[in-house]
Short mmCIF file of C-alpha atoms in Angstrom, two decimals:
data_model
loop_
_atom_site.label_atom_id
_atom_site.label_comp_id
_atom_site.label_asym_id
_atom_site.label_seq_id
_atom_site.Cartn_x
_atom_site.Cartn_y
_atom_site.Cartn_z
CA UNK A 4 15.80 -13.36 -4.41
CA UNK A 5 12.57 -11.13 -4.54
CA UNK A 6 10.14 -11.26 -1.92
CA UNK A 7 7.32 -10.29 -3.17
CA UNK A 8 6.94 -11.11 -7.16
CA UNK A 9 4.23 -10.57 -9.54
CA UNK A 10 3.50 -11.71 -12.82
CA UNK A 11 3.09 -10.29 -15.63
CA UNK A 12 4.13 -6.61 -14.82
CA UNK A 13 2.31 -5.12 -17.65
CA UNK A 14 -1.24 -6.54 -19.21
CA UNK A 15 -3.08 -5.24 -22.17
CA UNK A 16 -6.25 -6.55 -22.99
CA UNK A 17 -9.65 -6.07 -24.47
CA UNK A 18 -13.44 -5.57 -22.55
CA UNK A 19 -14.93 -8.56 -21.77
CA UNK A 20 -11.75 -10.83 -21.67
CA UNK A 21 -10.48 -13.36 -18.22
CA UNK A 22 -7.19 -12.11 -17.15
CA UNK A 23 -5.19 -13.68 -14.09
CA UNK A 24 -2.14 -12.25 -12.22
CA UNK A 25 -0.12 -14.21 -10.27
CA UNK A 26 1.69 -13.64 -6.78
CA UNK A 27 4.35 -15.56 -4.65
CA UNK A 28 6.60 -14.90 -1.61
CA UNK A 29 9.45 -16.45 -0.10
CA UNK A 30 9.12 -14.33 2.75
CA UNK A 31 7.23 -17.02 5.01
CA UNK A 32 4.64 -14.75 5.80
CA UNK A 33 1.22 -16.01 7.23
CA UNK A 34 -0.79 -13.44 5.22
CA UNK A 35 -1.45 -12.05 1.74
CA UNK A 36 -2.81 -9.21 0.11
CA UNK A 37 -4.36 -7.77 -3.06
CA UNK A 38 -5.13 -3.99 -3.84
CA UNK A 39 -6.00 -1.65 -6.41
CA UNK A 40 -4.12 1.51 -7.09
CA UNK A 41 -6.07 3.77 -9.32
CA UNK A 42 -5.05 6.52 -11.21
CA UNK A 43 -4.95 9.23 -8.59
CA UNK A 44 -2.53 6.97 -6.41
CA UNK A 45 -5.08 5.80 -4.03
CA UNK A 46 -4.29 2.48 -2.26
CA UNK A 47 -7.75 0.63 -1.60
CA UNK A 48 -7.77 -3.38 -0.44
CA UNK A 49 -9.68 -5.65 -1.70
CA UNK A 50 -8.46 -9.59 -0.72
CA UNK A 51 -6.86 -10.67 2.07
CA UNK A 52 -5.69 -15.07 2.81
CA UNK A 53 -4.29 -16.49 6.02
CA UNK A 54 -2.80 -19.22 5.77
CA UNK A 55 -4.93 -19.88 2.95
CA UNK A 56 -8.44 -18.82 4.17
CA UNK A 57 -9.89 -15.11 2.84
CA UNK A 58 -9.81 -12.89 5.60
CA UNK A 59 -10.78 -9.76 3.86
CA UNK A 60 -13.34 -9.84 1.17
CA UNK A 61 -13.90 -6.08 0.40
CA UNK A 62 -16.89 -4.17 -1.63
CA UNK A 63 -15.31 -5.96 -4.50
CA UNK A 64 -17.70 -7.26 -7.80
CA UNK A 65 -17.70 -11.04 -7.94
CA UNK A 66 -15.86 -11.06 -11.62
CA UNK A 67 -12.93 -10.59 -9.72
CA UNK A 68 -11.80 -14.23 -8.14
CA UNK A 69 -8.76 -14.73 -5.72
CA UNK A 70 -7.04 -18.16 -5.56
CA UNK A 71 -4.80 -19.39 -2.73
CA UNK A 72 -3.17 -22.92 -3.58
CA UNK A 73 -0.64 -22.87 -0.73
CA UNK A 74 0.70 -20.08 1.58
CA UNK A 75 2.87 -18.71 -0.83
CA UNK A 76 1.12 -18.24 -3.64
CA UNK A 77 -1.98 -15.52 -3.61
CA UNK A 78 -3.65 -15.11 -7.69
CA UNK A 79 -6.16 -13.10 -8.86
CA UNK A 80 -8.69 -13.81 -11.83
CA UNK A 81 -10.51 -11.18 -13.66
CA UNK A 82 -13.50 -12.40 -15.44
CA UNK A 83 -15.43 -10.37 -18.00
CA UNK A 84 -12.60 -6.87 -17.72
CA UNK A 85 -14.04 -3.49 -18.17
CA UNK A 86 -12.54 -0.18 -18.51
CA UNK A 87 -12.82 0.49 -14.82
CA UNK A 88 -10.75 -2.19 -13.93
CA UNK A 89 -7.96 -0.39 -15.58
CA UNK A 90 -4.97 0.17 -12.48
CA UNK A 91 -2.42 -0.87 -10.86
CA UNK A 92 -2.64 -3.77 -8.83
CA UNK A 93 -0.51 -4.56 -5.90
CA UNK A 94 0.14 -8.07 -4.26
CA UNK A 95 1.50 -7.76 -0.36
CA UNK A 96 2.49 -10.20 2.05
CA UNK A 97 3.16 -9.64 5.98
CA UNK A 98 3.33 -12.02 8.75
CA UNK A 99 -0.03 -12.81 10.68
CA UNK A 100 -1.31 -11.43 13.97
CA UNK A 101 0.68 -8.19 15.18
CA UNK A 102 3.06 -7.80 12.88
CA UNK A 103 -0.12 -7.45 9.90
CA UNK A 104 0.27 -4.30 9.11
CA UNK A 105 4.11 -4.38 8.36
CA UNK A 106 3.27 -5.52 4.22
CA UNK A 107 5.40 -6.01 2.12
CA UNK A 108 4.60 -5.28 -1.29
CA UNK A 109 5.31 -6.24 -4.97
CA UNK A 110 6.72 -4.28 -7.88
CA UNK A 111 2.27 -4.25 -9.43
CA UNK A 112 1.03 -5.20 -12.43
CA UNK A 113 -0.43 -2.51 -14.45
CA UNK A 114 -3.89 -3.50 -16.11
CA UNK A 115 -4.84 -1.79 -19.07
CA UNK A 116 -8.06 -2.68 -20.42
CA UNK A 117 -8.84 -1.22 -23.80
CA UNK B 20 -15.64 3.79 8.30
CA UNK B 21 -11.83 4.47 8.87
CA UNK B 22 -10.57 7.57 7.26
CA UNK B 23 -7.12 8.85 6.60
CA UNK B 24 -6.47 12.06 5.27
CA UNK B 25 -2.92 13.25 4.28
CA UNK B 26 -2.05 17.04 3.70
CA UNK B 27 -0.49 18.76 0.95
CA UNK B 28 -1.22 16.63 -1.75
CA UNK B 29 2.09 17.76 -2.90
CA UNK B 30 5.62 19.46 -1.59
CA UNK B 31 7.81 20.73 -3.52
CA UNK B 32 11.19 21.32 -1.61
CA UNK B 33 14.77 22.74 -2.34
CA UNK B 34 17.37 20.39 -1.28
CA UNK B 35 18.20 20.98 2.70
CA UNK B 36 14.51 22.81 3.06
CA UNK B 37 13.38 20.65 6.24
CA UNK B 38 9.32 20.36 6.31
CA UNK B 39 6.40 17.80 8.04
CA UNK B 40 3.86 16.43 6.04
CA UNK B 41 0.34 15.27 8.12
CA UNK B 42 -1.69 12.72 8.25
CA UNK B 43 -5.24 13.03 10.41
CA UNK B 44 -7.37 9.66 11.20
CA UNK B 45 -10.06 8.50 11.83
CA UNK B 46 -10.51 4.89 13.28
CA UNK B 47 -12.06 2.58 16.20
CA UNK B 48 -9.85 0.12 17.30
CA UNK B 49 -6.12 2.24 16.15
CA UNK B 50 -3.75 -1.31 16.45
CA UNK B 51 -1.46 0.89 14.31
CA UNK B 52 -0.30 3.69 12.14
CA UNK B 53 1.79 2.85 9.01
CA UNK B 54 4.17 5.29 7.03
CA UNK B 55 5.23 4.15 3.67
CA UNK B 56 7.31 5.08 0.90
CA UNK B 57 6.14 5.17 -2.39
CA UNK B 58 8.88 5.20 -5.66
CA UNK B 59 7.24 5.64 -9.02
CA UNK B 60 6.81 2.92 -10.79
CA UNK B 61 7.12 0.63 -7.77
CA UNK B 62 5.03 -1.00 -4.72
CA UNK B 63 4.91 1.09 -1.46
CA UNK B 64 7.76 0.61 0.81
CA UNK B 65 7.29 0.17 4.44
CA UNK B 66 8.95 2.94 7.32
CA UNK B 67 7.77 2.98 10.41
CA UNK B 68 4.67 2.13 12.45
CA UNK B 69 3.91 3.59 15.39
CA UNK B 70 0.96 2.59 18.22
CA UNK B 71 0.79 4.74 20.64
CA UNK B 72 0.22 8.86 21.01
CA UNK B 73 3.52 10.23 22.04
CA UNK B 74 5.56 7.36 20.10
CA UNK B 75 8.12 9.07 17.59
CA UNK B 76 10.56 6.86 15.41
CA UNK B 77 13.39 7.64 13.18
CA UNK B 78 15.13 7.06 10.13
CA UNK B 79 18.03 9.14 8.25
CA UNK B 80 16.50 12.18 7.72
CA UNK B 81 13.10 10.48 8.44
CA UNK B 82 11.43 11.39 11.85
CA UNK B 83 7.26 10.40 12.39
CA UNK B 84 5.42 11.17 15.40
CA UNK B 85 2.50 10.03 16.25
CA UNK B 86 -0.65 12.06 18.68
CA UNK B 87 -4.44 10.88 19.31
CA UNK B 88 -5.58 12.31 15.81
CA UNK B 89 -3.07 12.75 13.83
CA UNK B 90 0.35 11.58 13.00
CA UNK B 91 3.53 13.74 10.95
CA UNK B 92 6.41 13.15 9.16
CA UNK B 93 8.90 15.14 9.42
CA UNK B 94 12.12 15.15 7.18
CA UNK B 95 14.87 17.07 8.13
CA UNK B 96 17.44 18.85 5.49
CA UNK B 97 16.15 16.54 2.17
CA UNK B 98 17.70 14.74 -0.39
CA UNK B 99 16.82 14.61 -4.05
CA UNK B 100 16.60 10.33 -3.20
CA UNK B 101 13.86 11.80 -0.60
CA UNK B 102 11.45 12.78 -3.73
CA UNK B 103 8.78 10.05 -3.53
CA UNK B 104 5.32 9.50 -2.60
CA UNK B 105 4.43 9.03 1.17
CA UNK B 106 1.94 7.20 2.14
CA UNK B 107 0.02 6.98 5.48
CA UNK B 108 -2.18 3.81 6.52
CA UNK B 109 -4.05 2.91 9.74
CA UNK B 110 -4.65 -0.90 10.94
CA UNK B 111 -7.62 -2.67 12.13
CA UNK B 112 -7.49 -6.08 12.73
CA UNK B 113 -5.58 -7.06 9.35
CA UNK B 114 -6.80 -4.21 7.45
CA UNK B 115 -4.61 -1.06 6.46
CA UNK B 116 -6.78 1.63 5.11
CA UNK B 117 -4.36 3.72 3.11
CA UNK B 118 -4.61 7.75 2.71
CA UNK B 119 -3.68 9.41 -0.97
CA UNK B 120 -0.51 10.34 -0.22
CA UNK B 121 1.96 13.11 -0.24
CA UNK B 122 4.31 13.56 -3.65
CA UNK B 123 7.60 14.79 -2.47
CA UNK B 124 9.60 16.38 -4.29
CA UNK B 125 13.00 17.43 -3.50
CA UNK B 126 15.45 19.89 -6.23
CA UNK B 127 18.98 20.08 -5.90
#
């Protein structure tokens, strides 16, 4: 009974291929996230859905797509991958309005992009 | 542009060797200010939040405080299942900007 689950956990691919990860929760939760860990650890958001509608659309280049079918479910599509994209990316879900910045996060899925 | 800046980068502790790490802000609009733990290999776990300057909040040997600028967290006589990495966050509106972090480590 995981809360927050990602799939797959680890991704190898070449430059210039589409990649997507997926996330659910069966927390409930109004709100989901996606973020980039690089290597040196830092924690930087790019996505955020309520209830389905983006929320948050960081400084983020358009090859990167997310996709919210229902409230449970936030994926992310990677079109065109470079070697920068290489890191670890982290799915989070928290419930909406004050309770936002209590996230709850997945195990990541660590892109490697060769 | 929020910024959140934690200090050391790294701690290396002997087991029982109580120390605070810090973690100075920098944000209009504070709804919030977000410890987390971070395990390697796994997504950040969440600690405590705190809102206002004065607020403190505890956990085991956890204890974070929180003043206008800057909040710490203190932990008192460590564990080696302390060692992780710490992270700090602020919140506006549904955003948590996140600072690097703080890699405990704790020897026995």
């Amino acid at each position: 009974d995981t809360a927050v689950s990602q799939t797959p956990k680890y991704l190898v691919t070449q430059m210039g291929n589409d990649k997507s990860i997926k996330c659910e929760q069966n927390l409930g939760h109004d709100t989901m996230y996606w973020y980039k860990q690089d290597s040196k650890k830092f924690l930087k958001i790019m996505f955020s859905y309520n209830n389905k509608e983006l929320i948050i659309n960081e400084t983020v280049p358009n090859r990167f797509s997310p996709k919210s079918p229902d409230k449970a479910h936030l994926n992310l599509h990677i079109n065109s991958l470079e070697l920068g994209d290489s890191a670890v990316y982290f799915c989070a879900s928290s419930p909406g309005g004050g309770g936002a910045g209590t996230q709850y996060f997945g195990p990541g899925t660590r892109l490697t992009v060769l | 542009e929020d910024q959140v800046t934690q200090s050391p980068e790294a701690l290396r502790l002997q087991e029982g060797e109580s120390s605070s790490l810090n973690c100075s802000y920098t944000v209009s609009g504070l709804r919030g200010l977000f410890w987390y733990r971070q395990d390697p290999g796994k997504g950040p776990e969440f600690l405590f939040t705190l809102y206002s300057a004065g607020e403190e909040k505890e956990k085991e040997r956890l204890k974070a405080t929180l003043t206008k600028k800057e909040s710490f967290l203190h932990i008192t006589a460590p564990k080696p299942e302390d060692s992780a990495t710490y992270l700090c966050a602020v919140r506006r509106d549904y955003k948590l900007s996140f600072g690097a972090g703080t890699t405990v480590t704790v020897r026995a």
